[in-house]
Coordinates of C-alpha atoms and ligand atoms in Angstrom, one line a residue:
X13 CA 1.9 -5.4 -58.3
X14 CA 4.8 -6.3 -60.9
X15 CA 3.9 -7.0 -64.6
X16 CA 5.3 -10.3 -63.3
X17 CA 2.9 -11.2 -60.5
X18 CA 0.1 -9.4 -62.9
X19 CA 0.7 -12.5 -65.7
X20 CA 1.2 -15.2 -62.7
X21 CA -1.8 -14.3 -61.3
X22 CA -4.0 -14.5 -64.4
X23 CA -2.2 -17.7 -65.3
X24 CA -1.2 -16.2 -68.8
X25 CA 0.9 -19.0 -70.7
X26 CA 3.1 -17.2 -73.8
X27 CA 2.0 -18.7 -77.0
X28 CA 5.2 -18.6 -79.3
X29 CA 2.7 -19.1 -82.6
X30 CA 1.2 -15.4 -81.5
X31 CA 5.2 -14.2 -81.6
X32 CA 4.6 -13.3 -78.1
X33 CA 7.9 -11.7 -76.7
X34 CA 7.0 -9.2 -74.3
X35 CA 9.1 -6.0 -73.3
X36 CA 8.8 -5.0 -69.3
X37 CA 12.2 -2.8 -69.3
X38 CA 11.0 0.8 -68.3
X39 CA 14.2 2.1 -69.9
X40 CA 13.6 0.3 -73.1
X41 CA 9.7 1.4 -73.5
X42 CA 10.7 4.7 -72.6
X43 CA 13.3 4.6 -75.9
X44 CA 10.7 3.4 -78.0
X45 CA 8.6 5.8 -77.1
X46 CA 11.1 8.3 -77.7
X47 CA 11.9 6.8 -81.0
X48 CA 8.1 7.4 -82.3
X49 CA 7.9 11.1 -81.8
X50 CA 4.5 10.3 -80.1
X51 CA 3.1 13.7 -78.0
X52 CA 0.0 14.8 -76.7
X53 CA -2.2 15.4 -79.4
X54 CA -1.1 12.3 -81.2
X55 CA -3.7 9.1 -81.8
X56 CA -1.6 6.2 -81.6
X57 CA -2.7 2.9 -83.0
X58 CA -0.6 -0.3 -81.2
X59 CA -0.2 -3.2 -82.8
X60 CA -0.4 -6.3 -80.5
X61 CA -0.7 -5.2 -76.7
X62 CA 0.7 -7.7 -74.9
X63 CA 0.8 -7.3 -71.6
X64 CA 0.3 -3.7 -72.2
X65 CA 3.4 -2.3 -71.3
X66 CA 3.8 -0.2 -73.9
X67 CA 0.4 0.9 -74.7
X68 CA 0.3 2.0 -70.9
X69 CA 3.6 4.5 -71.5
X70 CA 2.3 5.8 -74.6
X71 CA -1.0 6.3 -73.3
X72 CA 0.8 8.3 -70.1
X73 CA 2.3 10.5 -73.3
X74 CA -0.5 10.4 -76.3
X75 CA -3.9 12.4 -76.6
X76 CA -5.5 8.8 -77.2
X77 CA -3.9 5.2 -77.7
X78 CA -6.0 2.1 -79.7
X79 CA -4.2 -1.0 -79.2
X80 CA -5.2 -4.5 -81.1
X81 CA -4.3 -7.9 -79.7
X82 CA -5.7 -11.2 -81.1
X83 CA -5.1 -13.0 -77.9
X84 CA -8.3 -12.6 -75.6
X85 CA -6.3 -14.8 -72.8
X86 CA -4.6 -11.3 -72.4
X87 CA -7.7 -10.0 -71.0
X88 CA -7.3 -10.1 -67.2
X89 CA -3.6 -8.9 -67.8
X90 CA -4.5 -5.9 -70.0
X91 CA -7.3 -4.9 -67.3
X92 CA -4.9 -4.9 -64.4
X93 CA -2.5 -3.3 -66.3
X94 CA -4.4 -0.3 -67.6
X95 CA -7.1 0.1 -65.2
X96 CA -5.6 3.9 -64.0
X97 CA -6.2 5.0 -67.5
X98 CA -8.4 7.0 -69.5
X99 CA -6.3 6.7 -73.0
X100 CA -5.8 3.4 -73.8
X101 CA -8.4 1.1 -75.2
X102 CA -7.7 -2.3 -76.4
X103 CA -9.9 -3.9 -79.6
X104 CA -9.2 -7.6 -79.2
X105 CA -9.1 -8.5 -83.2
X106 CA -6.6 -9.9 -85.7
X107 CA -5.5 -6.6 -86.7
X108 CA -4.8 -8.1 -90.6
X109 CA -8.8 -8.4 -90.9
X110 CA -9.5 -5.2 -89.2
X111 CA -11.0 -2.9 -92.5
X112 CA -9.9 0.6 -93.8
X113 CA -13.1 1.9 -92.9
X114 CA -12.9 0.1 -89.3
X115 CA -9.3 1.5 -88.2
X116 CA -11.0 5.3 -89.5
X117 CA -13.7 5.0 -87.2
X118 CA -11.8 4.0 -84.4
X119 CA -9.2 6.3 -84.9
X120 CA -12.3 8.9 -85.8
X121 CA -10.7 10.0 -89.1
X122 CA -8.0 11.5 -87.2
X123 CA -4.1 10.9 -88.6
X124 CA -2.6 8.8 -86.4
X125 CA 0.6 7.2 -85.9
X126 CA 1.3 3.3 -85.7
X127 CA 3.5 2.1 -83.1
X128 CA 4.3 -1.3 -82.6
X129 CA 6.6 -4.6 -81.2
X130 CA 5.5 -6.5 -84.2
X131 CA 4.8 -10.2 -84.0
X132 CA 7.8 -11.7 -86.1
X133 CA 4.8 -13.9 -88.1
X134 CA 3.1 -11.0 -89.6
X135 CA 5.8 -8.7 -90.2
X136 CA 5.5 -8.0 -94.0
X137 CA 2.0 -8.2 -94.4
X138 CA 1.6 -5.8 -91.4
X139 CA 4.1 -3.0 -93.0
X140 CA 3.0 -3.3 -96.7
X141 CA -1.2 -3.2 -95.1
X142 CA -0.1 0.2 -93.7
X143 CA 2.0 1.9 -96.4
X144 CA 0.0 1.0 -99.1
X145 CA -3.4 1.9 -97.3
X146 CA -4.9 5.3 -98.1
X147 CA -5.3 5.7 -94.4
X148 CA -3.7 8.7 -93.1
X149 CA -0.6 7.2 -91.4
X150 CA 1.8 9.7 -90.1
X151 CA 4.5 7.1 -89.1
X152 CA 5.6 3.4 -88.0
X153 CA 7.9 2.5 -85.1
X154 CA 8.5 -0.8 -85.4
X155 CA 10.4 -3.1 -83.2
X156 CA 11.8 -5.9 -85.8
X157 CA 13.6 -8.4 -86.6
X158 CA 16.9 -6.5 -86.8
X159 CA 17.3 -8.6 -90.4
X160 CA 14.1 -7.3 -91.5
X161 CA 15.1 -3.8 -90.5
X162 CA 18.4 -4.4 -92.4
X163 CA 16.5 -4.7 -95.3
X164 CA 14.1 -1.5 -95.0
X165 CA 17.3 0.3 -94.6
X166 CA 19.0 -1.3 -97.4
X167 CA 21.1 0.7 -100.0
X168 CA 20.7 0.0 -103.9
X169 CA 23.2 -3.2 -105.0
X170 CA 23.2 -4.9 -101.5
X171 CA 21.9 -8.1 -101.0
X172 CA 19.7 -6.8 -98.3
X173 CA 18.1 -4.3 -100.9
X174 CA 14.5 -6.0 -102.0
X175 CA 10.9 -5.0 -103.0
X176 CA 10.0 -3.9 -99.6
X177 CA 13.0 -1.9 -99.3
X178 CA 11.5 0.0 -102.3
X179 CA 7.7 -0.2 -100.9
X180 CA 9.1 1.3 -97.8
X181 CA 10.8 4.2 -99.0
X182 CA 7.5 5.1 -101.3
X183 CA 6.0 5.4 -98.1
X184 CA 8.8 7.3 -96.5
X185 CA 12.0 7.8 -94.8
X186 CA 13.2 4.9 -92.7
X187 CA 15.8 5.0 -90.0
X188 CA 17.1 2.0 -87.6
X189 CA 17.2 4.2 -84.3
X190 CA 18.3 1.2 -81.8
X191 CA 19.2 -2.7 -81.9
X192 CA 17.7 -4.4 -79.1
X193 CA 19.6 -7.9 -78.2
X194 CA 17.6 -10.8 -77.6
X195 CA 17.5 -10.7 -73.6
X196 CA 15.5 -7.6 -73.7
X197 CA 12.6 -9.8 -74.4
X198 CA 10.5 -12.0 -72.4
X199 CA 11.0 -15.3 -73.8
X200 CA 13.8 -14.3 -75.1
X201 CA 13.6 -15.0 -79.0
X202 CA 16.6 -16.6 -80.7
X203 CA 16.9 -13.2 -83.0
X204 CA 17.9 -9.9 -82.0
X205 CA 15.6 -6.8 -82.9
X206 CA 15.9 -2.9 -84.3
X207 CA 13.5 -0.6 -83.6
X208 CA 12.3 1.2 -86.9
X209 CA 11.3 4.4 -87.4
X210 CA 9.7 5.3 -90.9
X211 CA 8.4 8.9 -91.2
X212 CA 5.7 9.8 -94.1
X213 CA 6.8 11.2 -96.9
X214 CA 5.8 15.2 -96.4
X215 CA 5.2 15.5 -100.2
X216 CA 4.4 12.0 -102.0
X217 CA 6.6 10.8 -105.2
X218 CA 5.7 12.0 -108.1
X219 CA 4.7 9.1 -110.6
X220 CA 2.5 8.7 -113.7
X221 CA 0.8 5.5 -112.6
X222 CA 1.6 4.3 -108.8
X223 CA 0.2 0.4 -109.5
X224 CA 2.5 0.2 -112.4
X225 CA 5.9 1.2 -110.4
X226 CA 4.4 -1.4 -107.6
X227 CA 4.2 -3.7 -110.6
X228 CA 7.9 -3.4 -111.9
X229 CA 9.3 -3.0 -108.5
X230 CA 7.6 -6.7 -108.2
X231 CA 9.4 -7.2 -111.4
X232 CA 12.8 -6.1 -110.7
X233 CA 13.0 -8.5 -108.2
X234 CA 10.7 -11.9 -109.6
X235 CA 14.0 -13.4 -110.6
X236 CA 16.9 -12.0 -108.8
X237 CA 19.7 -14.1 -111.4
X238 CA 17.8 -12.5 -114.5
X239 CA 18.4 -9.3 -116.0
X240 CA 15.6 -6.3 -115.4
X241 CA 14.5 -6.6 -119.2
X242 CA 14.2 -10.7 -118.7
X243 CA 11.6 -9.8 -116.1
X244 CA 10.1 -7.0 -117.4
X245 CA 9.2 -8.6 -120.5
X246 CA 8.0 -11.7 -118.9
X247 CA 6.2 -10.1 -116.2
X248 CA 4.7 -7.1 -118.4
X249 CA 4.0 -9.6 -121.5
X250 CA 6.3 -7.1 -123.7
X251 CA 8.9 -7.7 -126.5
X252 CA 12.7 -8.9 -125.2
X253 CA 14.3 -7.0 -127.9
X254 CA 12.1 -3.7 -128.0
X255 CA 12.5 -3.2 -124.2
X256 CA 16.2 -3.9 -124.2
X257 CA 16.6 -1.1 -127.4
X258 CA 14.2 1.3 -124.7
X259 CA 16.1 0.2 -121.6
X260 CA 19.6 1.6 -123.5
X261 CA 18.0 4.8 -124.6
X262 CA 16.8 5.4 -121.2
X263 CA 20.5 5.4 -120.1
X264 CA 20.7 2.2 -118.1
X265 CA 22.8 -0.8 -119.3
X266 CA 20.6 -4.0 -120.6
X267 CA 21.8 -6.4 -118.3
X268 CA 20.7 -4.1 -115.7
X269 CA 19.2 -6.2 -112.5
X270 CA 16.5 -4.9 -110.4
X271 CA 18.6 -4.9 -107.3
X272 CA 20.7 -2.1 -108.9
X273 CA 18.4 0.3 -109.3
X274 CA 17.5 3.0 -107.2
X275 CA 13.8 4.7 -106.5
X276 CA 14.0 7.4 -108.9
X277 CA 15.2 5.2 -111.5
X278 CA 12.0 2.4 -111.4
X279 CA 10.1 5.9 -110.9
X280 CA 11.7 7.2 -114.3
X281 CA 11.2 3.1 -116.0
X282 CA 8.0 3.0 -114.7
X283 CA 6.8 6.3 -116.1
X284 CA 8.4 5.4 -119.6
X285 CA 6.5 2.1 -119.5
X286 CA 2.9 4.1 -119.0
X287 CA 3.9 6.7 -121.8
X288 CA 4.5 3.1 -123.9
X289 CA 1.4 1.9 -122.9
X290 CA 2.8 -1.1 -122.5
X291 CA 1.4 -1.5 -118.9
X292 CA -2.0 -1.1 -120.2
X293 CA -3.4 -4.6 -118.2
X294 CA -1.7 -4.1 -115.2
Ligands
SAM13 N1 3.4 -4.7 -77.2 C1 3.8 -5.8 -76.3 C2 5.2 -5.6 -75.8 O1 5.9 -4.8 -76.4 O2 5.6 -6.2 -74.8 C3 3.6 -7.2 -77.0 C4 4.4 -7.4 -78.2 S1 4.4 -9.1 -78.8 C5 5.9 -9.1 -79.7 C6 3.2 -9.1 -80.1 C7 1.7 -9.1 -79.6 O3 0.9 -9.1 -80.8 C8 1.3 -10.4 -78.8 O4 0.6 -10.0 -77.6 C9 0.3 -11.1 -79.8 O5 -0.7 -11.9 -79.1 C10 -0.2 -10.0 -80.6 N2 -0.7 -10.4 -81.9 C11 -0.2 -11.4 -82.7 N3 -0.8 -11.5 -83.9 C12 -1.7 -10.5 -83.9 C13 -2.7 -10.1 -84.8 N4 -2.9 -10.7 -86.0 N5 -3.5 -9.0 -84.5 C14 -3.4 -8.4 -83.3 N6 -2.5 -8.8 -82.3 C15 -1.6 -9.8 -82.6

């Protein structure tokens, strides 16, 4: 039976508030699947199983696949769909409630790499909950918004370049490895998507006080029109004038902006502010 006559048959209506856009290409799951670097002795953890198209590929590939999906409706679907296998189990839960300690058990403390066709409603909460966890996330492919991949990718000075730009590349290395158009979806949305793929970091940044560079990236871009020692001293409750003085000595201009500024140099702002202590109530 089609993936078509599978959803006709259980009566399954798409419900656009779940960002429901489903992907039934073979060719296209077969890229993203490419695109995650998922093999055999991989745990994967999906994010949102739809109709379970792609869970049912990557299980075909991965040693194990855990997929979430908030939408129980999807049940008779899902259990057509991936009734062959032995790899894929779904967890029907709002994956944004779904605990450290949770994901660890059902991933059995394993590394594991998250793959996912994002639902466009939850897109920033989803990336930030997995690059700042302490769970042992290998990498994300993610199919996005291809604006919101624009700005992971960003470069310093854009006007793409943000906070999560930043929060990203703590994490690690992103790279936009296809643009999907619209039509590969089903509804269609009225956006066209990238996929995402952001590898881990193989040795972490090195940085006196990780909260406080989260802190002044925050900072750097609270007020994109002020300068980087307006909102530092505002948002770090510190002198104007002494952090201007500190800002020069440090070798960047004083009407420095946020947006300007590369990782290494919040890292190297951010370490000068702890050795300060003037990011003692962080
Ligand atoms: N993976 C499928 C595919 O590629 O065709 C479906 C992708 S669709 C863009 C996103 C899926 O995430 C939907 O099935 C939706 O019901 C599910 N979803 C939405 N919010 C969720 C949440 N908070 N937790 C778990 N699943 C969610």
């Amino acid at each position: 039976m089609s993936i078509f006559d599978i959803l006709k048959q259980s009566n399954f209506k798409f419900k656009k508030n779940l960002g429901q856009n489903f992907i039934t290409d073979k060719n296209i799951l077969a890229s993203i699947c490419a695109d995650s670097q998922v093999s055999k002795s991989d745990i994967v953890l999906e994010i949102g199983a739809g109709a379970g198209t792609l869970t049912l590929m990557l299980a075909q590939i991965a040693e194990r696949v855990i997929a979430f999906e908030i939408d129980e409706t999807l049940k008779p679907v899902l259990s057509e769909v991936l009734k062959d296998s032995n790899t894929a189990e779904i967890k029907y839960l709002n994956v944004l409630k779904a605990s450290d300690e949770e994901i660890s058990a059902l991933t059995e403390n394993r590394p594991f790499k998250v793959v996912a066709n994002l639902p466009y409603y939850i897109t920033a909460p989803l990336i930030m909950r997995f690059i700042e966890s302490t769970l042992p996330v290998q990498s994300l492919t993610l199919t996005l918004q291809k604006e919101v991949a624009e700005r992971i990718t960003a470069l310093p000075g854009s006007s793409e370049y943000g906070s999560i730009t930043l929060a990203v590349k703590i994490f690690g290395d992103p790279q936009i490895t296809r643009i999907l158009k619209r039509d590969c979806f089903i509804p269609s949305p009225n956006v066209d998507s990238a996929v995402v793929h952001i590898k881990k970091r193989t040795t972490p940044i090195i940085v006196k006080d990780i909260a406080v560079l989260r802190k002044l990236i925050r900072a750097g871009f609270a007020m994109r029109r002020k300068t980087l020692v307006n909102n530092i001293a505002t948002i770090f409750n510190v002198d104007k004038n002494s952090i201007k003085q500190d800002i020069g000595k440090l070798g960047f201009l004083q009407t420095v902006r946020g947006e300007d500024l590369s990782l290494e140099e919040y890292i190297k702002i951010a370490d000068f502010l702890v050795d300060m202590n003037y990011a003692t109530n962080h």
